[in-house]
């Protein structure tokens, strides 16, 4: 057929081409049965909350999200500590004391979508 053999470029496509954060977003999206675009938006929210850049949310970082959503105005009623603790128990699925992106995404989809 006059087809020339073309070099194999499969080695060009390595895992190094995809940033770790993108891999994480794709893995979590796949595990939750959601699309990458939605998961990217949730990941961006997660990163905004992660003040210390640890890649996980601690209670105080999570608390800010809950207060801004449940008590958004100065004249709004305060969120009781027991309510915050209940949400924390829900989001910290493995009880580790911090929340991974996978835990946060599953919880976020449950309560905000």
Backbone as ProteinMPNN parsed JSONL, in Angstrom:
{"seq_chain_A": "XXXXXXXXXXXXXXXXXXXXXXXXXXXXXXXXXXXXXXXXXXXXXXXXXXXXXXXXXXXXXXXXXXXXXXXXXXXXXXXXXXXXXXXXXXXXXXXXXXXXXXXXXXXXXXXXX", "coords_chain_A": {"N_chain_A": [[0.813, -1.21, 0.0], [2.091, 1.128, 0.038], [2.637, 2.32, 2.448], [4.57, 3.853, 4.795], [6.666, 2.859, 7.492], [6.016, 4.26, 10.584], [7.641, 5.971, 13.172], [7.548, 4.851, 16.567], [5.926, 6.646, 18.904], [4.981, 6.294, 21.429], [6.388, 6.27, 23.824], [6.762, 8.89, 24.332], [4.498, 9.83, 25.561], [4.239, 10.01, 28.647], [3.691, 9.551, 32.191], [4.677, 11.837, 33.269], [3.827, 14.013, 31.844], [1.356, 14.787, 32.694], [0.249, 16.807, 35.217], [0.441, 16.245, 38.793], [-1.772, 17.188, 40.3], [-3.788, 17.264, 38.362], [-4.007, 14.554, 37.79], [-4.963, 13.651, 40.236], [-7.477, 14.969, 40.353], [-8.747, 13.751, 38.149], [-8.734, 11.06, 38.955], [-10.328, 11.153, 41.281], [-12.713, 12.135, 40.187], [-13.381, 10.003, 38.509], [-13.717, 7.96, 40.417], [-15.939, 8.88, 41.773], [-17.812, 8.96, 39.843], [-18.213, 11.235, 38.289], [-17.883, 14.127, 36.083], [-14.805, 15.497, 34.761], [-14.704, 18.294, 34.567], [-16.549, 19.341, 36.429], [-15.353, 18.314, 38.718], [-12.92, 19.614, 38.692], [-13.705, 22.23, 39.279], [-14.59, 21.882, 41.916], [-12.178, 21.112, 43.031], [-10.746, 23.49, 42.766], [-12.149, 25.101, 44.584], [-11.56, 23.69, 46.913], [-8.79, 24.123, 47.044], [-8.754, 26.896, 47.472], [-9.683, 26.994, 50.058], [-7.682, 25.687, 51.442], [-5.601, 27.024, 53.233], [-2.973, 26.744, 54.254], [-1.706, 25.299, 52.321], [-1.305, 22.555, 52.481], [-2.491, 20.481, 51.177], [-4.517, 19.2, 52.332], [-7.49, 19.687, 54.275], [-7.77, 21.276, 57.355], [-9.579, 21.455, 60.463], [-10.103, 24.209, 61.097], [-9.852, 25.507, 58.618], [-11.906, 24.272, 57.199], [-14.026, 25.065, 58.766], [-14.269, 27.775, 58.114], [-15.411, 27.645, 55.549], [-17.921, 26.548, 56.165], [-19.045, 28.479, 57.866], [-19.156, 30.684, 56.14], [-21.064, 29.789, 54.365], [-23.291, 29.008, 55.907], [-23.763, 31.105, 57.617], [-23.702, 33.776, 56.31], [-23.838, 36.594, 56.597], [-23.217, 39.484, 58.692], [-25.333, 39.896, 60.422], [-26.477, 37.441, 60.474], [-27.477, 34.433, 62.174], [-25.204, 32.867, 64.484], [-23.242, 29.958, 63.773], [-23.736, 27.05, 65.53], [-21.3, 25.339, 67.566], [-21.666, 22.593, 67.775], [-22.995, 21.94, 65.425], [-21.05, 22.531, 63.521], [-19.149, 20.631, 64.289], [-20.547, 18.268, 63.726], [-20.766, 18.394, 60.92], [-18.039, 18.279, 60.389], [-17.365, 15.703, 61.256], [-18.796, 14.299, 59.354], [-17.484, 15.043, 56.94], [-14.805, 14.358, 57.361], [-14.187, 11.54, 56.64], [-12.514, 9.33, 57.181], [-11.686, 9.794, 59.722], [-9.228, 10.956, 60.325], [-8.499, 13.48, 61.157], [-7.894, 15.417, 59.378], [-8.858, 16.532, 56.088], [-8.899, 15.009, 53.013], [-8.707, 15.719, 49.444], [-10.322, 13.892, 48.063], [-12.125, 13.009, 50.061], [-13.334, 15.461, 50.648], [-14.503, 16.157, 48.159], [-16.431, 14.119, 47.775], [-18.109, 14.629, 49.96], [-18.814, 17.324, 49.448], [-20.248, 17.12, 47.037], [-22.422, 15.733, 47.979], [-23.647, 17.526, 49.773], [-23.769, 20.078, 48.571], [-24.531, 19.863, 45.942]], "CA_chain_A": [[0.0, 0.0, 0.0], [2.97, 2.289, 0.029], [2.642, 2.933, 3.775], [5.886, 3.792, 5.44], [6.588, 2.619, 8.922], [6.165, 5.49, 11.357], [8.283, 5.743, 14.468], [6.676, 4.674, 17.729], [6.056, 7.79, 19.818], [4.261, 6.022, 22.67], [7.22, 6.595, 24.984], [6.653, 10.328, 24.553], [3.355, 10.053, 26.435], [4.532, 9.44, 29.955], [2.933, 10.142, 33.301], [5.262, 13.136, 33.602], [3.14, 15.07, 31.098], [0.137, 15.177, 33.416], [0.562, 17.242, 36.588], [-0.135, 15.425, 39.868], [-3.103, 17.683, 40.667], [-4.724, 16.824, 37.324], [-4.218, 13.117, 38.003], [-5.824, 13.532, 41.416], [-8.825, 15.381, 39.963], [-9.294, 12.71, 37.273], [-8.966, 9.847, 39.752], [-11.483, 11.387, 42.157], [-13.888, 12.219, 39.309], [-13.692, 8.635, 38.083], [-14.203, 7.176, 41.562], [-17.26, 9.379, 42.17], [-18.701, 8.911, 38.682], [-18.503, 12.609, 37.867], [-17.017, 14.588, 35.001], [-13.594, 16.206, 35.172], [-14.941, 19.74, 34.655], [-17.15, 19.598, 37.744], [-14.381, 17.997, 39.765], [-11.92, 20.697, 38.658], [-14.303, 23.36, 40.017], [-14.556, 21.53, 43.335], [-10.769, 21.145, 43.409], [-10.374, 24.905, 42.918], [-12.724, 25.53, 45.866], [-10.755, 23.024, 47.934], [-7.506, 24.835, 47.132], [-8.996, 28.208, 48.081], [-9.85, 26.782, 51.5], [-6.447, 25.122, 51.991], [-4.754, 28.199, 53.479], [-1.567, 26.419, 54.503], [-1.153, 24.596, 51.173], [-0.911, 21.2, 52.877], [-3.162, 19.481, 50.355], [-5.619, 18.684, 53.132], [-8.148, 20.722, 55.07], [-7.873, 21.092, 58.787], [-10.885, 21.906, 60.952], [-10.269, 25.669, 61.01], [-10.059, 25.843, 57.202], [-13.253, 23.788, 56.89], [-14.941, 25.916, 59.539], [-14.486, 29.008, 57.35], [-16.374, 27.316, 54.494], [-19.248, 26.356, 56.744], [-19.551, 29.763, 58.363], [-19.49, 31.545, 55.001], [-22.272, 29.275, 53.718], [-24.424, 28.923, 56.827], [-23.944, 32.378, 58.31], [-22.948, 34.645, 55.406], [-23.903, 38.03, 56.908], [-22.919, 39.809, 60.091], [-26.547, 39.769, 61.231], [-26.926, 36.037, 60.443], [-27.201, 33.726, 63.438], [-23.947, 32.123, 64.518], [-23.355, 28.508, 63.604], [-23.335, 26.387, 66.775], [-20.136, 24.447, 67.481], [-22.12, 21.213, 67.568], [-23.308, 21.8, 63.998], [-19.755, 22.47, 62.839], [-18.536, 19.339, 64.609], [-21.295, 17.244, 62.997], [-20.309, 18.446, 59.531], [-16.65, 17.831, 60.363], [-17.393, 14.236, 61.344], [-19.266, 13.822, 58.047], [-16.502, 15.263, 55.876], [-13.573, 13.619, 57.686], [-14.717, 10.173, 56.576], [-11.614, 8.329, 57.766], [-11.387, 10.172, 61.101], [-7.797, 11.255, 60.448], [-8.267, 14.816, 61.699], [-7.782, 16.331, 58.239], [-9.722, 16.093, 55.0], [-8.267, 14.941, 51.694], [-9.575, 16.196, 48.374], [-11.314, 12.845, 47.771], [-13.157, 13.094, 51.1], [-14.036, 16.732, 50.481], [-15.314, 16.118, 46.942], [-17.591, 13.262, 48.028], [-18.971, 15.365, 50.882], [-19.287, 18.527, 48.762], [-21.297, 16.704, 46.093], [-23.569, 15.29, 48.77], [-24.318, 18.637, 50.456], [-23.891, 21.314, 47.787], [-24.99, 19.619, 44.551]], "C_chain_A": [[0.843, 1.255, 0.0], [3.008, 3.011, 1.364], [4.031, 2.761, 4.38], [5.7, 3.533, 6.928], [6.888, 3.923, 9.653], [6.765, 5.126, 12.705], [7.237, 5.638, 15.572], [6.934, 5.808, 18.712], [5.383, 7.53, 21.161], [5.083, 6.346, 23.913], [7.198, 8.093, 25.305], [5.558, 10.627, 25.571], [3.571, 9.34, 27.762], [3.671, 10.111, 31.01], [3.454, 11.518, 33.683], [4.528, 14.29, 32.923], [1.916, 15.595, 31.842], [0.513, 15.556, 34.843], [-0.179, 16.389, 37.627], [-1.539, 15.876, 40.257], [-4.151, 17.243, 39.651], [-5.019, 15.333, 37.458], [-5.178, 12.895, 39.166], [-7.268, 13.855, 41.057], [-9.479, 14.292, 39.112], [-9.62, 11.44, 38.051], [-10.206, 9.992, 40.635], [-12.766, 11.464, 41.321], [-14.328, 10.823, 38.89], [-14.308, 7.839, 39.241], [-15.6, 7.608, 42.006], [-18.268, 9.379, 41.023], [-19.109, 10.277, 38.184], [-17.544, 13.026, 36.758], [-15.86, 15.425, 35.547], [-13.821, 17.701, 35.354], [-15.536, 20.099, 36.017], [-16.125, 19.386, 38.845], [-13.285, 19.06, 39.822], [-12.434, 21.912, 39.424], [-14.261, 23.099, 41.527], [-13.119, 21.567, 43.845], [-10.289, 22.584, 43.616], [-10.924, 25.475, 44.23], [-11.916, 24.959, 47.028], [-9.441, 23.77, 48.134], [-7.647, 26.224, 47.736], [-9.091, 28.086, 49.602], [-8.561, 26.344, 52.177], [-5.41, 26.233, 52.181], [-3.274, 27.871, 53.629], [-0.923, 25.622, 53.364], [-0.729, 23.162, 51.452], [-1.496, 20.119, 51.973], [-4.295, 18.795, 51.087], [-6.23, 19.846, 53.909], [-8.132, 20.322, 56.533], [-9.196, 21.717, 59.227], [-11.088, 23.405, 60.753], [-10.512, 26.122, 59.576], [-11.48, 25.439, 56.774], [-14.306, 24.662, 57.561], [-15.266, 27.203, 58.769], [-15.491, 28.788, 56.222], [-17.787, 27.242, 55.065], [-19.848, 27.664, 57.239], [-19.959, 30.653, 57.197], [-20.746, 31.072, 54.279], [-23.494, 29.27, 54.63], [-24.733, 30.233, 57.535], [-23.218, 33.475, 57.533], [-22.914, 36.138, 55.76], [-23.63, 38.266, 58.386], [-24.137, 39.643, 60.985], [-27.141, 38.358, 61.178], [-26.643, 35.397, 61.798], [-25.877, 32.968, 63.355], [-24.212, 30.636, 64.36], [-22.889, 27.851, 64.898], [-22.157, 25.433, 66.554], [-20.549, 23.003, 67.208], [-22.457, 20.95, 66.1], [-22.015, 21.684, 63.205], [-19.079, 21.119, 63.069], [-19.229, 18.199, 63.872], [-20.855, 17.213, 61.534], [-18.87, 17.947, 59.413], [-16.56, 16.3, 60.409], [-17.828, 13.639, 60.002], [-18.177, 13.926, 56.982], [-15.204, 14.488, 56.118], [-13.913, 12.136, 57.792], [-13.828, 9.138, 57.252], [-11.197, 8.663, 59.194], [-9.939, 10.544, 61.357], [-7.5, 12.611, 61.079], [-7.984, 15.851, 60.627], [-8.536, 15.703, 57.074], [-8.969, 16.146, 53.68], [-9.226, 15.486, 50.641], [-10.659, 15.168, 48.056], [-12.455, 12.879, 48.786], [-14.009, 14.342, 50.903], [-14.974, 16.683, 49.283], [-16.573, 15.28, 47.152], [-18.605, 13.986, 48.922], [-19.604, 16.569, 50.19], [-20.421, 18.191, 47.795], [-22.572, 16.305, 46.83], [-24.359, 16.479, 49.331], [-24.542, 19.882, 49.606], [-24.329, 21.098, 46.353], [-26.167, 18.712, 44.536]], "O_chain_A": [[0.297, 2.358, -0.037], [3.371, 4.186, 1.421], [4.571, 1.657, 4.454], [4.706, 3.937, 7.531], [7.88, 4.597, 9.375], [6.43, 4.099, 13.296], [6.178, 6.263, 15.507], [8.02, 5.918, 19.28], [5.228, 8.456, 21.956], [4.513, 6.666, 24.957], [7.568, 8.51, 26.402], [5.676, 11.569, 26.354], [3.133, 8.206, 27.955], [3.007, 11.114, 30.747], [2.756, 12.285, 34.347], [4.604, 15.428, 33.388], [1.497, 16.733, 31.629], [1.033, 14.73, 35.592], [-1.273, 15.883, 37.373], [-2.407, 15.042, 40.515], [-5.27, 16.889, 40.023], [-6.155, 14.902, 37.261], [-6.084, 12.064, 39.094], [-8.181, 13.109, 41.411], [-10.641, 13.949, 39.334], [-10.66, 10.82, 37.831], [-11.026, 9.079, 40.727], [-13.793, 10.912, 41.715], [-15.517, 10.507, 38.917], [-15.299, 7.131, 39.059], [-16.358, 6.805, 42.55], [-19.429, 9.749, 41.202], [-20.229, 10.46, 37.708], [-16.528, 12.372, 36.52], [-15.932, 15.98, 36.643], [-13.19, 18.315, 36.214], [-15.087, 21.038, 36.673], [-16.036, 20.175, 39.786], [-12.781, 19.367, 40.902], [-11.67, 22.554, 40.146], [-13.936, 23.991, 42.311], [-12.87, 22.004, 44.969], [-9.517, 22.86, 44.535], [-10.242, 26.243, 44.907], [-11.627, 25.655, 48.001], [-9.03, 24.018, 49.268], [-6.748, 26.684, 48.441], [-8.638, 28.964, 50.336], [-8.368, 26.602, 53.365], [-4.469, 26.365, 51.397], [-2.418, 28.633, 53.181], [0.265, 25.304, 53.426], [0.112, 22.613, 50.741], [-1.047, 18.973, 52.0], [-4.958, 17.915, 50.538], [-5.572, 20.854, 54.165], [-8.44, 19.186, 56.894], [-9.848, 22.42, 58.455], [-12.146, 23.824, 60.284], [-11.305, 27.036, 59.348], [-12.16, 26.186, 56.071], [-15.349, 24.956, 56.977], [-16.408, 27.662, 58.775], [-16.331, 29.65, 55.965], [-18.727, 27.808, 54.507], [-21.037, 27.918, 57.045], [-20.999, 31.309, 57.257], [-21.427, 31.877, 53.643], [-24.612, 29.502, 54.17], [-25.853, 30.439, 58.002], [-22.241, 34.042, 58.021], [-22.051, 36.866, 55.271], [-23.791, 37.372, 59.217], [-24.01, 39.294, 62.159], [-28.191, 38.106, 61.77], [-25.691, 35.77, 62.484], [-25.485, 32.491, 62.29], [-25.259, 30.125, 64.757], [-21.755, 28.073, 65.323], [-22.033, 24.808, 65.5], [-19.857, 22.279, 66.493], [-22.224, 19.851, 65.597], [-21.897, 20.836, 62.32], [-18.505, 20.538, 62.147], [-18.567, 17.257, 63.437], [-20.603, 16.145, 60.976], [-18.524, 17.269, 58.446], [-15.772, 15.691, 59.686], [-17.303, 12.614, 59.567], [-17.977, 12.991, 56.207], [-14.578, 14.016, 55.169], [-13.924, 11.558, 58.878], [-14.327, 8.174, 57.832], [-10.445, 7.911, 59.814], [-9.469, 10.456, 62.491], [-6.368, 12.865, 61.492], [-7.848, 17.037, 60.93], [-8.817, 14.505, 57.071], [-8.464, 17.195, 53.28], [-10.41, 15.689, 50.913], [-11.804, 15.543, 47.805], [-13.624, 12.786, 48.41], [-15.237, 14.293, 50.98], [-16.12, 17.12, 49.378], [-17.663, 15.687, 46.75], [-19.808, 13.953, 48.663], [-20.803, 16.807, 50.334], [-21.43, 18.894, 47.742], [-23.677, 16.527, 46.333], [-25.589, 16.449, 49.364], [-25.439, 20.67, 49.908], [-24.484, 22.068, 45.611], [-26.689, 18.395, 43.468]]}, "name": "protein", "num_of_chains": 1, "seq": "XXXXXXXXXXXXXXXXXXXXXXXXXXXXXXXXXXXXXXXXXXXXXXXXXXXXXXXXXXXXXXXXXXXXXXXXXXXXXXXXXXXXXXXXXXXXXXXXXXXXXXXXXXXXXXXXX"}
